[in-house]
PDB file of C-alpha atoms in Angstrom:
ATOM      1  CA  UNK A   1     -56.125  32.047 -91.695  1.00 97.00           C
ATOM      2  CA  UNK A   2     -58.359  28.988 -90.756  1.00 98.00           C
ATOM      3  CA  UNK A   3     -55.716  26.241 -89.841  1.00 98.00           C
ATOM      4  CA  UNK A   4     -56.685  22.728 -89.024  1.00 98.00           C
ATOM      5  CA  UNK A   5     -54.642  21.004 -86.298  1.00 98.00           C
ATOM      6  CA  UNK A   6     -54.538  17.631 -84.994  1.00 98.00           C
ATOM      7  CA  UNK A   7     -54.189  16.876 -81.036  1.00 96.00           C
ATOM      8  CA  UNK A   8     -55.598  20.122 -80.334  1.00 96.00           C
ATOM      9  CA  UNK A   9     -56.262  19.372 -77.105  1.00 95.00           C
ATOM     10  CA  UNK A  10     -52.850  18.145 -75.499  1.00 94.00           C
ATOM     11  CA  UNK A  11     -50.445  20.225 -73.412  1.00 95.00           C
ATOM     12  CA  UNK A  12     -48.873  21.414 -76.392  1.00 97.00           C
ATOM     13  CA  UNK A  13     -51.760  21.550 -78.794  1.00 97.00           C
ATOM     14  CA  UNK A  14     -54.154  23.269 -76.444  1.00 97.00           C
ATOM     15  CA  UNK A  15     -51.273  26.204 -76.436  1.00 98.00           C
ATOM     16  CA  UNK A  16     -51.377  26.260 -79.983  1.00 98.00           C
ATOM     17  CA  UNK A  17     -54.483  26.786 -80.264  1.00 98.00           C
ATOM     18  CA  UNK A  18     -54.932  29.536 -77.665  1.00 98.00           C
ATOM     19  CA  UNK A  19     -51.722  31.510 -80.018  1.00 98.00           C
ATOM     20  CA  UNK A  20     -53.891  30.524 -82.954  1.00 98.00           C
ATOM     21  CA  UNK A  21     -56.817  32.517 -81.777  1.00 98.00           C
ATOM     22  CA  UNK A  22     -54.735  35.199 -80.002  1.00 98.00           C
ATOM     23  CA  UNK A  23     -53.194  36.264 -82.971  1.00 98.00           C
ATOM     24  CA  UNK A  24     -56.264  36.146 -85.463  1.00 98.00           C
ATOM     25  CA  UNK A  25     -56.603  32.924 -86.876  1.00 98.00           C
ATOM     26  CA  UNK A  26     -59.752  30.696 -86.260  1.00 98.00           C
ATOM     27  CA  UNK A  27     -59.203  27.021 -86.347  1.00 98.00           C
ATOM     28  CA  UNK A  28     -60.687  23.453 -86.684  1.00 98.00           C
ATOM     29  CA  UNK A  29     -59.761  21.155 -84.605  1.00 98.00           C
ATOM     30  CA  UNK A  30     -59.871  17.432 -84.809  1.00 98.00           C
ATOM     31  CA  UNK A  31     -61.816  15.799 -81.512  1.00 97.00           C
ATOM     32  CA  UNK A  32     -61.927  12.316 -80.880  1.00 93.00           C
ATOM     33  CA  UNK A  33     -64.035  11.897 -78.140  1.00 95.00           C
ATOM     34  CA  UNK A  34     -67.348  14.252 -76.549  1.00 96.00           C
ATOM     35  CA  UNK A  35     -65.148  15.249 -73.604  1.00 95.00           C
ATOM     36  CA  UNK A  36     -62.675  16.893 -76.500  1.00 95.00           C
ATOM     37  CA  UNK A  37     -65.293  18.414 -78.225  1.00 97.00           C
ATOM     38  CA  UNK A  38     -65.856  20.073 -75.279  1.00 97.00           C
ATOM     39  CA  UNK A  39     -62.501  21.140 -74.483  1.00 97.00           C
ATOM     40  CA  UNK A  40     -62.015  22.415 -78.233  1.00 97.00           C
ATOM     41  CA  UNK A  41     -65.173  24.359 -78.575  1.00 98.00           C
ATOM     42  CA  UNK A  42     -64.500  26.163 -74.725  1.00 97.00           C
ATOM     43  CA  UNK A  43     -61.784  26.985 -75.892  1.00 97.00           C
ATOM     44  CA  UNK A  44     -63.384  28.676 -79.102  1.00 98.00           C
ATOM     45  CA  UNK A  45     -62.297  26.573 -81.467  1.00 98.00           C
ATOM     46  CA  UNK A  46     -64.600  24.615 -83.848  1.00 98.00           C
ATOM     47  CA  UNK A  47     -64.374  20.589 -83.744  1.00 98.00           C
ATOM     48  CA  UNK A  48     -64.230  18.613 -86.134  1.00 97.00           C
ATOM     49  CA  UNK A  49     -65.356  14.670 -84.849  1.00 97.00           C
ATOM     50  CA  UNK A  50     -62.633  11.982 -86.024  1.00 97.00           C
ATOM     51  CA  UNK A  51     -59.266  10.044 -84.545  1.00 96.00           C
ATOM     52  CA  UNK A  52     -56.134  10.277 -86.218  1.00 96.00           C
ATOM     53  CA  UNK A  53     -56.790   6.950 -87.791  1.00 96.00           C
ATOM     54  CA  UNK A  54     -60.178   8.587 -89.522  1.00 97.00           C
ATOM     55  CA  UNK A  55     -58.177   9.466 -93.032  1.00 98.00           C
ATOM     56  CA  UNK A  56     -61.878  10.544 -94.536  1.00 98.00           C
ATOM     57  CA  UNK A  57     -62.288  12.969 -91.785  1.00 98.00           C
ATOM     58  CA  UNK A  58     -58.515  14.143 -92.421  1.00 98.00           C
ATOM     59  CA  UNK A  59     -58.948  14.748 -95.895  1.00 98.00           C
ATOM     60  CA  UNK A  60     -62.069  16.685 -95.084  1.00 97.00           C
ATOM     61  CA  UNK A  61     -60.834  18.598 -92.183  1.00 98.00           C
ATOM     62  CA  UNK A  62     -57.379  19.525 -94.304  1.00 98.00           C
ATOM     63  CA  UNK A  63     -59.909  20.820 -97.578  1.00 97.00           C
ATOM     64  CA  UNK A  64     -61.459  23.285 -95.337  1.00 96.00           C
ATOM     65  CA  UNK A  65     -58.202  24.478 -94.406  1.00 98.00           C
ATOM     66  CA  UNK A  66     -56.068  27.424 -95.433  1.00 98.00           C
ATOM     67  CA  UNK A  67     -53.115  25.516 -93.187  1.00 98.00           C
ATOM     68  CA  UNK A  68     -52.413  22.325 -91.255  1.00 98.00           C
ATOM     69  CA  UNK A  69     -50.768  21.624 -88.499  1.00 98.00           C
ATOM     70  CA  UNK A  70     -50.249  18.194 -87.149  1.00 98.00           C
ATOM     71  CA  UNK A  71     -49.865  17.359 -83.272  1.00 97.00           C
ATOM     72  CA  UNK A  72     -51.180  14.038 -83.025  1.00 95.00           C
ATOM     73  CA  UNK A  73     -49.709  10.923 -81.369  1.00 91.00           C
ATOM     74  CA  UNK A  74     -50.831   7.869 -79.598  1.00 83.00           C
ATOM     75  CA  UNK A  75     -48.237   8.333 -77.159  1.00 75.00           C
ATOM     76  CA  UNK A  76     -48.908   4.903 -76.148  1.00 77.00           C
ATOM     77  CA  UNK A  77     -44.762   3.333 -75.152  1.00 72.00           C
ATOM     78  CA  UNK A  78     -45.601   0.971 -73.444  1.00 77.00           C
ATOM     79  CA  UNK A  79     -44.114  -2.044 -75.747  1.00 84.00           C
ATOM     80  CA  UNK A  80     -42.284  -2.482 -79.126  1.00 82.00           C
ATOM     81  CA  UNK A  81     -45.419  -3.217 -80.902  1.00 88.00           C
ATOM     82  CA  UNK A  82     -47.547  -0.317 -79.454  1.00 87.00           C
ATOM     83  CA  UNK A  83     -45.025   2.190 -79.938  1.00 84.00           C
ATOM     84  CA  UNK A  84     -44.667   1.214 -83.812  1.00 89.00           C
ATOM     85  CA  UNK A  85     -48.667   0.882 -83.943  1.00 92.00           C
ATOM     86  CA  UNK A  86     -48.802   4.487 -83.353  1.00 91.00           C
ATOM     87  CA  UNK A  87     -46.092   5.652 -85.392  1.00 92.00           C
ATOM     88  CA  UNK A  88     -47.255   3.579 -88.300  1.00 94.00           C
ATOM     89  CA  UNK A  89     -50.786   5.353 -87.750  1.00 96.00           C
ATOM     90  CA  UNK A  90     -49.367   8.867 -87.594  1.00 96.00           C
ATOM     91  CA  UNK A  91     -47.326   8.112 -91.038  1.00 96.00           C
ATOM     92  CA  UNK A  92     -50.335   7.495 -92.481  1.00 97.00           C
ATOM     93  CA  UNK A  93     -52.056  10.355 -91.358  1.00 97.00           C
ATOM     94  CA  UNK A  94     -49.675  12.607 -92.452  1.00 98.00           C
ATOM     95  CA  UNK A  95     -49.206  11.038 -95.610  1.00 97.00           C
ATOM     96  CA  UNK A  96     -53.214  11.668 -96.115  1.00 98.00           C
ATOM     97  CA  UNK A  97     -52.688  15.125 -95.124  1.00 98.00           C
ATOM     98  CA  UNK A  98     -49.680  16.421 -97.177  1.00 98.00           C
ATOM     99  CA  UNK A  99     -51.582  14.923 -99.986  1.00 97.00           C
ATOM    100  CA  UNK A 100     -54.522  16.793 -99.742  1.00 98.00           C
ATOM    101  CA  UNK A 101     -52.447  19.830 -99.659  1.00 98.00           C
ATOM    102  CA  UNK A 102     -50.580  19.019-102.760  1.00 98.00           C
ATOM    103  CA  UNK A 103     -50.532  21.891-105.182  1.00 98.00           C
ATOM    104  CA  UNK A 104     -52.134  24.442-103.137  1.00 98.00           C
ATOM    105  CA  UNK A 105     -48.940  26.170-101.408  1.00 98.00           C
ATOM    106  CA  UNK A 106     -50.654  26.229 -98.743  1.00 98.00           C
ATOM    107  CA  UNK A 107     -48.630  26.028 -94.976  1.00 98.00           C
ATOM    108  CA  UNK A 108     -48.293  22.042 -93.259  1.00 98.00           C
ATOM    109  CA  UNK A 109     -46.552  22.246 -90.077  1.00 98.00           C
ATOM    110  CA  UNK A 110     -45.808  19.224 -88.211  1.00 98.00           C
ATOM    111  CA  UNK A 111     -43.641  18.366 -85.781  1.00 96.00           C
ATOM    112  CA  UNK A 112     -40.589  15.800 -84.647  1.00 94.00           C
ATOM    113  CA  UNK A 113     -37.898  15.589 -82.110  1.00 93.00           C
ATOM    114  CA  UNK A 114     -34.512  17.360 -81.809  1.00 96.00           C
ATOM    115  CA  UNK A 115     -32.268  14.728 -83.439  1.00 94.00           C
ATOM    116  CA  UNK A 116     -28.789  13.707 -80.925  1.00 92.00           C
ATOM    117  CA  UNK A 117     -26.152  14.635 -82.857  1.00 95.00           C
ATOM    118  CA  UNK A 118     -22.526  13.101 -81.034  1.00 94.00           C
ATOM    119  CA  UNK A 119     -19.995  15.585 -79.067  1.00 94.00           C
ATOM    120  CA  UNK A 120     -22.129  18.648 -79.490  1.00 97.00           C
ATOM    121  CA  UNK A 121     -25.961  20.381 -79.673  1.00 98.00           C
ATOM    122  CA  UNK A 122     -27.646  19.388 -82.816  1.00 98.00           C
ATOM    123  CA  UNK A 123     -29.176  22.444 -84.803  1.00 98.00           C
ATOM    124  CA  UNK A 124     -31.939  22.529 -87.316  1.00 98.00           C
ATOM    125  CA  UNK A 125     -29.280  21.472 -90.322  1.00 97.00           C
ATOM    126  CA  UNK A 126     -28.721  18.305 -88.610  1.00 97.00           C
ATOM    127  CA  UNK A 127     -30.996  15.497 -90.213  1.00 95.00           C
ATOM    128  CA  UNK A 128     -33.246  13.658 -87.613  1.00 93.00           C
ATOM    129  CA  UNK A 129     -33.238  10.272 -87.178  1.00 89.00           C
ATOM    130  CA  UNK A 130     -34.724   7.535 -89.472  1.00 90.00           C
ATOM    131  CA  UNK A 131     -33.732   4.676 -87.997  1.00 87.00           C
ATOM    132  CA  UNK A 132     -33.858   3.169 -84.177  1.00 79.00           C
ATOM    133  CA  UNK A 133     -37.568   2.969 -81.750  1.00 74.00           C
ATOM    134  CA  UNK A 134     -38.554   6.375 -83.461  1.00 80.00           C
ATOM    135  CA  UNK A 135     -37.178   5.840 -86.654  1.00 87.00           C
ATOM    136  CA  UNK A 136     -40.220   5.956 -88.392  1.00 90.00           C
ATOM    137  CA  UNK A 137     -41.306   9.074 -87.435  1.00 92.00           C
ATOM    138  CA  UNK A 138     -38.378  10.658 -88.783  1.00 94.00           C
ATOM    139  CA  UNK A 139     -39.165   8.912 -92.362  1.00 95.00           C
ATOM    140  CA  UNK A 140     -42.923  10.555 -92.377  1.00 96.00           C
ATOM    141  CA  UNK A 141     -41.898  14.056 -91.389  1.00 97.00           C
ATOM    142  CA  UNK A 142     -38.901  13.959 -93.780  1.00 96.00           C
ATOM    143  CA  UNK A 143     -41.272  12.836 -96.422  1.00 97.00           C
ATOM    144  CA  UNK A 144     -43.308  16.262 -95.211  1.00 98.00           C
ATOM    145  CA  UNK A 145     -40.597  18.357 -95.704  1.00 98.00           C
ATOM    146  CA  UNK A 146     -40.515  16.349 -99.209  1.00 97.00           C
ATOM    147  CA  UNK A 147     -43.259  17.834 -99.862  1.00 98.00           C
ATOM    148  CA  UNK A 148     -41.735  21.256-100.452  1.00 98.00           C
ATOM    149  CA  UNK A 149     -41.099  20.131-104.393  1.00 98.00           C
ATOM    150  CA  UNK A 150     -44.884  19.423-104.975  1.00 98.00           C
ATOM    151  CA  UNK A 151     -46.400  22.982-103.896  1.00 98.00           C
ATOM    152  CA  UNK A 152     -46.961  22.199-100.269  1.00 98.00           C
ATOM    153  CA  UNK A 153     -45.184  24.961 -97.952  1.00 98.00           C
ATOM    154  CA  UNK A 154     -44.394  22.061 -95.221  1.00 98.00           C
ATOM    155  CA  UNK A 155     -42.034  22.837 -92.370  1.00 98.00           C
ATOM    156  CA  UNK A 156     -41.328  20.673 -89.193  1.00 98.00           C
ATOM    157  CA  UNK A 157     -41.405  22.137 -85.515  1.00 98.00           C
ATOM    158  CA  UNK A 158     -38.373  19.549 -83.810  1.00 98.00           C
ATOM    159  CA  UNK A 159     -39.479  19.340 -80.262  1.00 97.00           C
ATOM    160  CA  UNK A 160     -36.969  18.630 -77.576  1.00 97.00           C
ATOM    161  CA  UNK A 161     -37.378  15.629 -74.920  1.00 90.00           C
ATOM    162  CA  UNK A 162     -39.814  17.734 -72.235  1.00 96.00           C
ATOM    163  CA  UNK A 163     -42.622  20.369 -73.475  1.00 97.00           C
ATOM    164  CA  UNK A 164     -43.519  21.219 -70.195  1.00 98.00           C
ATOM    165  CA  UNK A 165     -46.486  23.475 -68.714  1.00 97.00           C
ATOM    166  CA  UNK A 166     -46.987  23.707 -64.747  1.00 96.00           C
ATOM    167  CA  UNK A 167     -44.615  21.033 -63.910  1.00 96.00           C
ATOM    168  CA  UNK A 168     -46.048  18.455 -66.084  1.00 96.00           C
ATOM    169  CA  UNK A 169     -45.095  16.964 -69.520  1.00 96.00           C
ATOM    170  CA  UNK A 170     -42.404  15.614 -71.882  1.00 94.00           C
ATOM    171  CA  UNK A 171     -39.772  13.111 -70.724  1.00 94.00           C
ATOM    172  CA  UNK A 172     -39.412  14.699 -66.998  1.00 96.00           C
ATOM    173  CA  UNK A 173     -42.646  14.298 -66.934  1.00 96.00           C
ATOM    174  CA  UNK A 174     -42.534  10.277 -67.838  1.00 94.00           C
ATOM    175  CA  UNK A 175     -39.787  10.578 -64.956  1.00 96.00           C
ATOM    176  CA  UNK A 176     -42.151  11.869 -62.678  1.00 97.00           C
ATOM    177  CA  UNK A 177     -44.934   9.484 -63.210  1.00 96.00           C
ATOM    178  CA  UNK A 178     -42.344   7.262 -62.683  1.00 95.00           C
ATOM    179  CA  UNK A 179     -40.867   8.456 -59.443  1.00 97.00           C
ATOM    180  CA  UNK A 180     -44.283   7.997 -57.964  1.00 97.00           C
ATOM    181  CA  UNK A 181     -44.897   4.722 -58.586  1.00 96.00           C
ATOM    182  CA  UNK A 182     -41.734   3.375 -58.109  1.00 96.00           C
ATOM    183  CA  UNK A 183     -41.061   5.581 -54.925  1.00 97.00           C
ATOM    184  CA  UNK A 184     -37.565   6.210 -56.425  1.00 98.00           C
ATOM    185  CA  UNK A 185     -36.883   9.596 -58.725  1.00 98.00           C
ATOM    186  CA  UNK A 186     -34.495   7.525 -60.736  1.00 97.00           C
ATOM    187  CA  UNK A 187     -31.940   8.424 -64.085  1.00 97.00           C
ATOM    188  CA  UNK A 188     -30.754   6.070 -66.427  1.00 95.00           C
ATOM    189  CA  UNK A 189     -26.497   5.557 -66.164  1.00 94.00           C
ATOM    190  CA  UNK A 190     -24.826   8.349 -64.226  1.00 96.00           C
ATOM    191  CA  UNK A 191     -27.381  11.214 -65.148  1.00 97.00           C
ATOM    192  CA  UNK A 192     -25.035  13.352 -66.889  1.00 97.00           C
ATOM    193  CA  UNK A 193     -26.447  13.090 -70.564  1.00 97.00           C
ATOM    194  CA  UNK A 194     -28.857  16.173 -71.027  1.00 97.00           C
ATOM    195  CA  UNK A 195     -32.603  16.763 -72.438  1.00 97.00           C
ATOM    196  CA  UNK A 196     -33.514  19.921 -73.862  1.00 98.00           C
ATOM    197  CA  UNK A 197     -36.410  21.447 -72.857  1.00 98.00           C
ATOM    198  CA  UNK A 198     -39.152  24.156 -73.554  1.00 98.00           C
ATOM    199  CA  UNK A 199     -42.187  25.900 -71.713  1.00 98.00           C
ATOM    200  CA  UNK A 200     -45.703  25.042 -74.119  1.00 98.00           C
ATOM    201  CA  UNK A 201     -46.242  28.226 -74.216  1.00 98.00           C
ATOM    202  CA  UNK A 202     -43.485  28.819 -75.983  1.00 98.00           C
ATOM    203  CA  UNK A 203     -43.147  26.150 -78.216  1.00 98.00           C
ATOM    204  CA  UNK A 204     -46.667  27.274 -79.542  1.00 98.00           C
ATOM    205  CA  UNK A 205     -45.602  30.386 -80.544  1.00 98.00           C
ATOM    206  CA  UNK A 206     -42.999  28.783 -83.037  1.00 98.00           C
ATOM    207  CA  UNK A 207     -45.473  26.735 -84.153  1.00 98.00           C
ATOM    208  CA  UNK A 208     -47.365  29.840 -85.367  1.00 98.00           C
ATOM    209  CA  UNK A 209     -44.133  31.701 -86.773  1.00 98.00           C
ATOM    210  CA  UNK A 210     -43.749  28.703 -88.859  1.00 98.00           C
ATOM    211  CA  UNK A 211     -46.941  28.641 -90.183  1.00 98.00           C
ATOM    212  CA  UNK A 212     -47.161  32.229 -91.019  1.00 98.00           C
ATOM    213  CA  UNK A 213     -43.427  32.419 -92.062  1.00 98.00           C
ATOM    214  CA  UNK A 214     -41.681  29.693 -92.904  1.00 98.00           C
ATOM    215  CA  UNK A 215     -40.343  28.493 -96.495  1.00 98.00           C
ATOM    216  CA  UNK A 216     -41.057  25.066 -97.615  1.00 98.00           C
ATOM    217  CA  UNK A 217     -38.911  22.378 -96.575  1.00 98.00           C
ATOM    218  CA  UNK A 218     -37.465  23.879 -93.486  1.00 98.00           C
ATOM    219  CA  UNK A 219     -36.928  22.921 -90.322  1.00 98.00           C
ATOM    220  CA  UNK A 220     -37.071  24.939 -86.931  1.00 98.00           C
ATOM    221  CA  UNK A 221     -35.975  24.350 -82.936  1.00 98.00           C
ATOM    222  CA  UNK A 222     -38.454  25.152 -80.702  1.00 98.00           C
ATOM    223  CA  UNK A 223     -35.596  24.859 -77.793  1.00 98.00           C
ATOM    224  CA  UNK A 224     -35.151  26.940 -74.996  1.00 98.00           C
ATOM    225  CA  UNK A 225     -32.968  24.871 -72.618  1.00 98.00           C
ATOM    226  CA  UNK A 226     -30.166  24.026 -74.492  1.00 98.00           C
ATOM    227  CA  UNK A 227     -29.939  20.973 -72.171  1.00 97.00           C
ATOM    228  CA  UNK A 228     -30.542  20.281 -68.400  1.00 98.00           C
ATOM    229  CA  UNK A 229     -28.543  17.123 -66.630  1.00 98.00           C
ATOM    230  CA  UNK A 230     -31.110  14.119 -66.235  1.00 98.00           C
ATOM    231  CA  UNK A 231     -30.066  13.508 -62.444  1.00 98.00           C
ATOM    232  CA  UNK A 232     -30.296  17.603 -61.714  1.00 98.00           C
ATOM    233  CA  UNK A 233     -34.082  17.027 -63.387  1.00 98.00           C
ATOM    234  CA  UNK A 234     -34.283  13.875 -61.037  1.00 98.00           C
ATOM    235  CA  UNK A 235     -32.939  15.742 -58.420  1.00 98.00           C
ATOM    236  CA  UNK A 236     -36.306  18.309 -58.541  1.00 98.00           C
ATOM    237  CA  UNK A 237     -38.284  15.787 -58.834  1.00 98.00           C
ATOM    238  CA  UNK A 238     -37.202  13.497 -55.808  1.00 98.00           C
ATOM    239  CA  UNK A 239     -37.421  16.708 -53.795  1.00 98.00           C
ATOM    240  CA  UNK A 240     -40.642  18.012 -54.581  1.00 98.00           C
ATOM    241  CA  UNK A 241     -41.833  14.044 -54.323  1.00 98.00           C
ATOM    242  CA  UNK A 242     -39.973  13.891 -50.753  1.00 98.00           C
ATOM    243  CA  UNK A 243     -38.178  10.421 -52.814  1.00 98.00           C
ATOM    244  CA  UNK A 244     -34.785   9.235 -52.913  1.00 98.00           C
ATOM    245  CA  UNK A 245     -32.825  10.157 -55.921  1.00 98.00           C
ATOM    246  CA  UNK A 246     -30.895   7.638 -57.600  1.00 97.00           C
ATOM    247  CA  UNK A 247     -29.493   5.789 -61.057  1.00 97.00           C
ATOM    248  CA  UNK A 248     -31.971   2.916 -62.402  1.00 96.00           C
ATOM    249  CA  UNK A 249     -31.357   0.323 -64.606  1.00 95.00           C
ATOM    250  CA  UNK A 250     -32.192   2.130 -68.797  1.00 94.00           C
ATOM    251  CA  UNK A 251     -34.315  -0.902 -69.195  1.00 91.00           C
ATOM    252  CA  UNK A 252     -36.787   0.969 -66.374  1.00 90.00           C
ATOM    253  CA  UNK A 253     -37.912   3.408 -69.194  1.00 88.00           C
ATOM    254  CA  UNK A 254     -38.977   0.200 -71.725  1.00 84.00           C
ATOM    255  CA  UNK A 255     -38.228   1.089 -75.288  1.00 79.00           C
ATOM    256  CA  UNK A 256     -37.439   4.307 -74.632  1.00 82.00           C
ATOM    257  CA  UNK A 257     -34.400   3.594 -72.945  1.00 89.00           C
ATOM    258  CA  UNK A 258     -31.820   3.800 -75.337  1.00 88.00           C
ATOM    259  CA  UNK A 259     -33.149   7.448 -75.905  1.00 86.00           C
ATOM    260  CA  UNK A 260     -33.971   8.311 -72.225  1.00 92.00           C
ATOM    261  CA  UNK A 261     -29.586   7.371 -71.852  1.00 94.00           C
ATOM    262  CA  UNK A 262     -28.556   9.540 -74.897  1.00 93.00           C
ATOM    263  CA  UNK A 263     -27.323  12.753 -74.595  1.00 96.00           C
ATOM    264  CA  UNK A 264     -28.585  15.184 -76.566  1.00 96.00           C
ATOM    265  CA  UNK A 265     -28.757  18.801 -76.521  1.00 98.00           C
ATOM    266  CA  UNK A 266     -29.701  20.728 -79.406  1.00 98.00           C
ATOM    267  CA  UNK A 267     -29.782  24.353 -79.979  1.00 98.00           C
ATOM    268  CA  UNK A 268     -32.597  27.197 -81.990  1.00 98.00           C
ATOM    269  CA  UNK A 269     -29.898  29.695 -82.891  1.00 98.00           C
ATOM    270  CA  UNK A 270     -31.351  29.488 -86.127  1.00 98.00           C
ATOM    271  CA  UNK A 271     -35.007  29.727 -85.095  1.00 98.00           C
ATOM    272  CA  UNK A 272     -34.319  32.525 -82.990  1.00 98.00           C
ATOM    273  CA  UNK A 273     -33.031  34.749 -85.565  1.00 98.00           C
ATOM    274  CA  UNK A 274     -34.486  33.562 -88.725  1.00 98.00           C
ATOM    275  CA  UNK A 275     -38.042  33.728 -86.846  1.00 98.00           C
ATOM    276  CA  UNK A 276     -37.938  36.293 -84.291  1.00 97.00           C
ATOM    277  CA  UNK A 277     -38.784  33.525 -81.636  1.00 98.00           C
ATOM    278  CA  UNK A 278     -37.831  34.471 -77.833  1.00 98.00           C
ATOM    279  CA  UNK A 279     -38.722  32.139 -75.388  1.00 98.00           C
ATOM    280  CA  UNK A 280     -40.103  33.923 -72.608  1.00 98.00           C
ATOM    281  CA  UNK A 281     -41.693  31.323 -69.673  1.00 98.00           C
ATOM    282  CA  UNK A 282     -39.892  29.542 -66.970  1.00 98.00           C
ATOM    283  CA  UNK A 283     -37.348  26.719 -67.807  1.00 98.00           C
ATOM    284  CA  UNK A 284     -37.791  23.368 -67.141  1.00 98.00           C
ATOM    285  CA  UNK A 285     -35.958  23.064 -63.786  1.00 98.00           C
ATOM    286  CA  UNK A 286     -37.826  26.134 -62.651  1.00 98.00           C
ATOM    287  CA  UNK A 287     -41.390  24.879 -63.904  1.00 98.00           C
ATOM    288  CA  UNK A 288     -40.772  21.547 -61.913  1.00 98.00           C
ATOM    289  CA  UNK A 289     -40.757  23.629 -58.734  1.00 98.00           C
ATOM    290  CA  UNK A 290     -44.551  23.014 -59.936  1.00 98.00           C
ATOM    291  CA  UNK A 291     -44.595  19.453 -59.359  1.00 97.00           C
ATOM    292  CA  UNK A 292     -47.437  18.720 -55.815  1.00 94.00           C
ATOM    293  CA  UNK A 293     -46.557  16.156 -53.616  1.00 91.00           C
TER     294      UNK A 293
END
């Protein structure tokens, strides 16, 4: 099919795309600026000019479209007010986008995070979050998933706290930019609350067995480390970095803190045997053996 996908050229998007057009799809990707038109077109995709913000181009990219699916964030955390600029401009985007597809039964996959469910791993049953720094995020996918009622077959990849490719990425990534600066590879409280975790090259292959497969208003786990101890990811880190490893004060990590200090595993049971999915690449503590001096 010809999918449209937004933030086709991040770590996890680019490996979306590359499954895309492994497995016989051709796609149209949106490309914000000449040096991602570039990157979408080597990588034989064809772009379509526009940020996340453009809802014209949206529209237009989504009617050309026999599927969507939506990648796209600011990722910008570093205050209050930039992190709820961004996730007040991907609500609208994906408003603009499921509406579009309205009637037409065709697939809209877009994504969230693993929600932290107390005592135990959250599966794909448990709700995510509406409330709290991401809170809003949570409303616009669940009103995706919403969608299910008016002919759209939406479905939401949850993503766990580190997508990670070569060492790079996701929340241990965050810590490793971190580390560097600071000259400390630091964890929030005593660095036993756990992230899961999940190679990109993985987590692009669910994104594909949800677009081909999945019923409307689902949800799927694209996690394949059920959940690694923050101060044994530190710990990689502050060794490949040659840095001490040590607990930092949770207001370090800005408004992320409160979720960098959670614990929160989470589980794909469910994906794994409803979709066939097998994660196959090197886990997160292995793929920060990556991480260069």
């Amino acid at each position: 099919m010809r999918v449209f996908i937004t933030g086709g050229t991040g770590l996890i998007g680019s490996a979306v795309v590359a499954e895309l057009l492994g497995n016989g799809h051709t796609v149209l990707a949106l490309a914000r600026s000449d040096a991602s038109v570039q990157a979408v077109s080597a990588a034989g995709a064809e772009p379509i000019r526009g940020a996340l913000g453009d809802l014209d181009v949206l529209r237009a990219g989504a009617a050309q479209a026999d599927g969507v699916i939506h990648l796209a964030f600011a990722n910008d955390f570093s205050s209050p007010e930039a992190l709820a600029k961004a996730v007040a401009e991907e609500s609208a985007a994906l408003a603009t986008l499921g509406e579009a597809l309205v009637g037409s039964d065709r697939p809209f996959v877009t994504c969230s995070g693993t929600p932290a469910v107390p005592d135990r791993a959250s599966t794909e049953a448990d709700p995510i979050p509406t409330e709290g720094p991401v809170g809003g995020r949570g409303r616009a996918v669940t009103g995706v998933l919403g969608l299910a009622s008016r002919g759209v077959r939406s479905s939401a990849v949850r993503l766990p706290r580190t997508v990670h490719n070569e060492g790079t990425g996701g929340f241990a990534g965050v810590l490793t930019g971190i580390a560097r600066q600071s000259g400390v590879s630091g964890y929030p409280g005593d660095g036993t609350q756990r992230w899961p975790a999940v190679h990109a090259l993985d987590a692009a292959v669910l994104f594909r067995l949800a677009l081909e497969q999945a019923e409307a208003g689902t949800a799927w786990h694209a996690v394949a480390d059920e959940g690694d101890q923050v101060r044994d990811i530190a710990a990689v880190i502050g060794r490949r970095l040659g840095l001490p490893v040590e607990s930092v004060p949770v207001d370090t990590y800005g408004p992320l803190g409160p979720i960098f200090a959670a614990d929160q595993p989470s589980s794909s049971t469910h994906s794994r045997q409803a979709l066939g999915w097998t994660p196959k690449h090197p886990s997160l503590l292995e793929d920060l053996e990556n991480i260069q001096p």
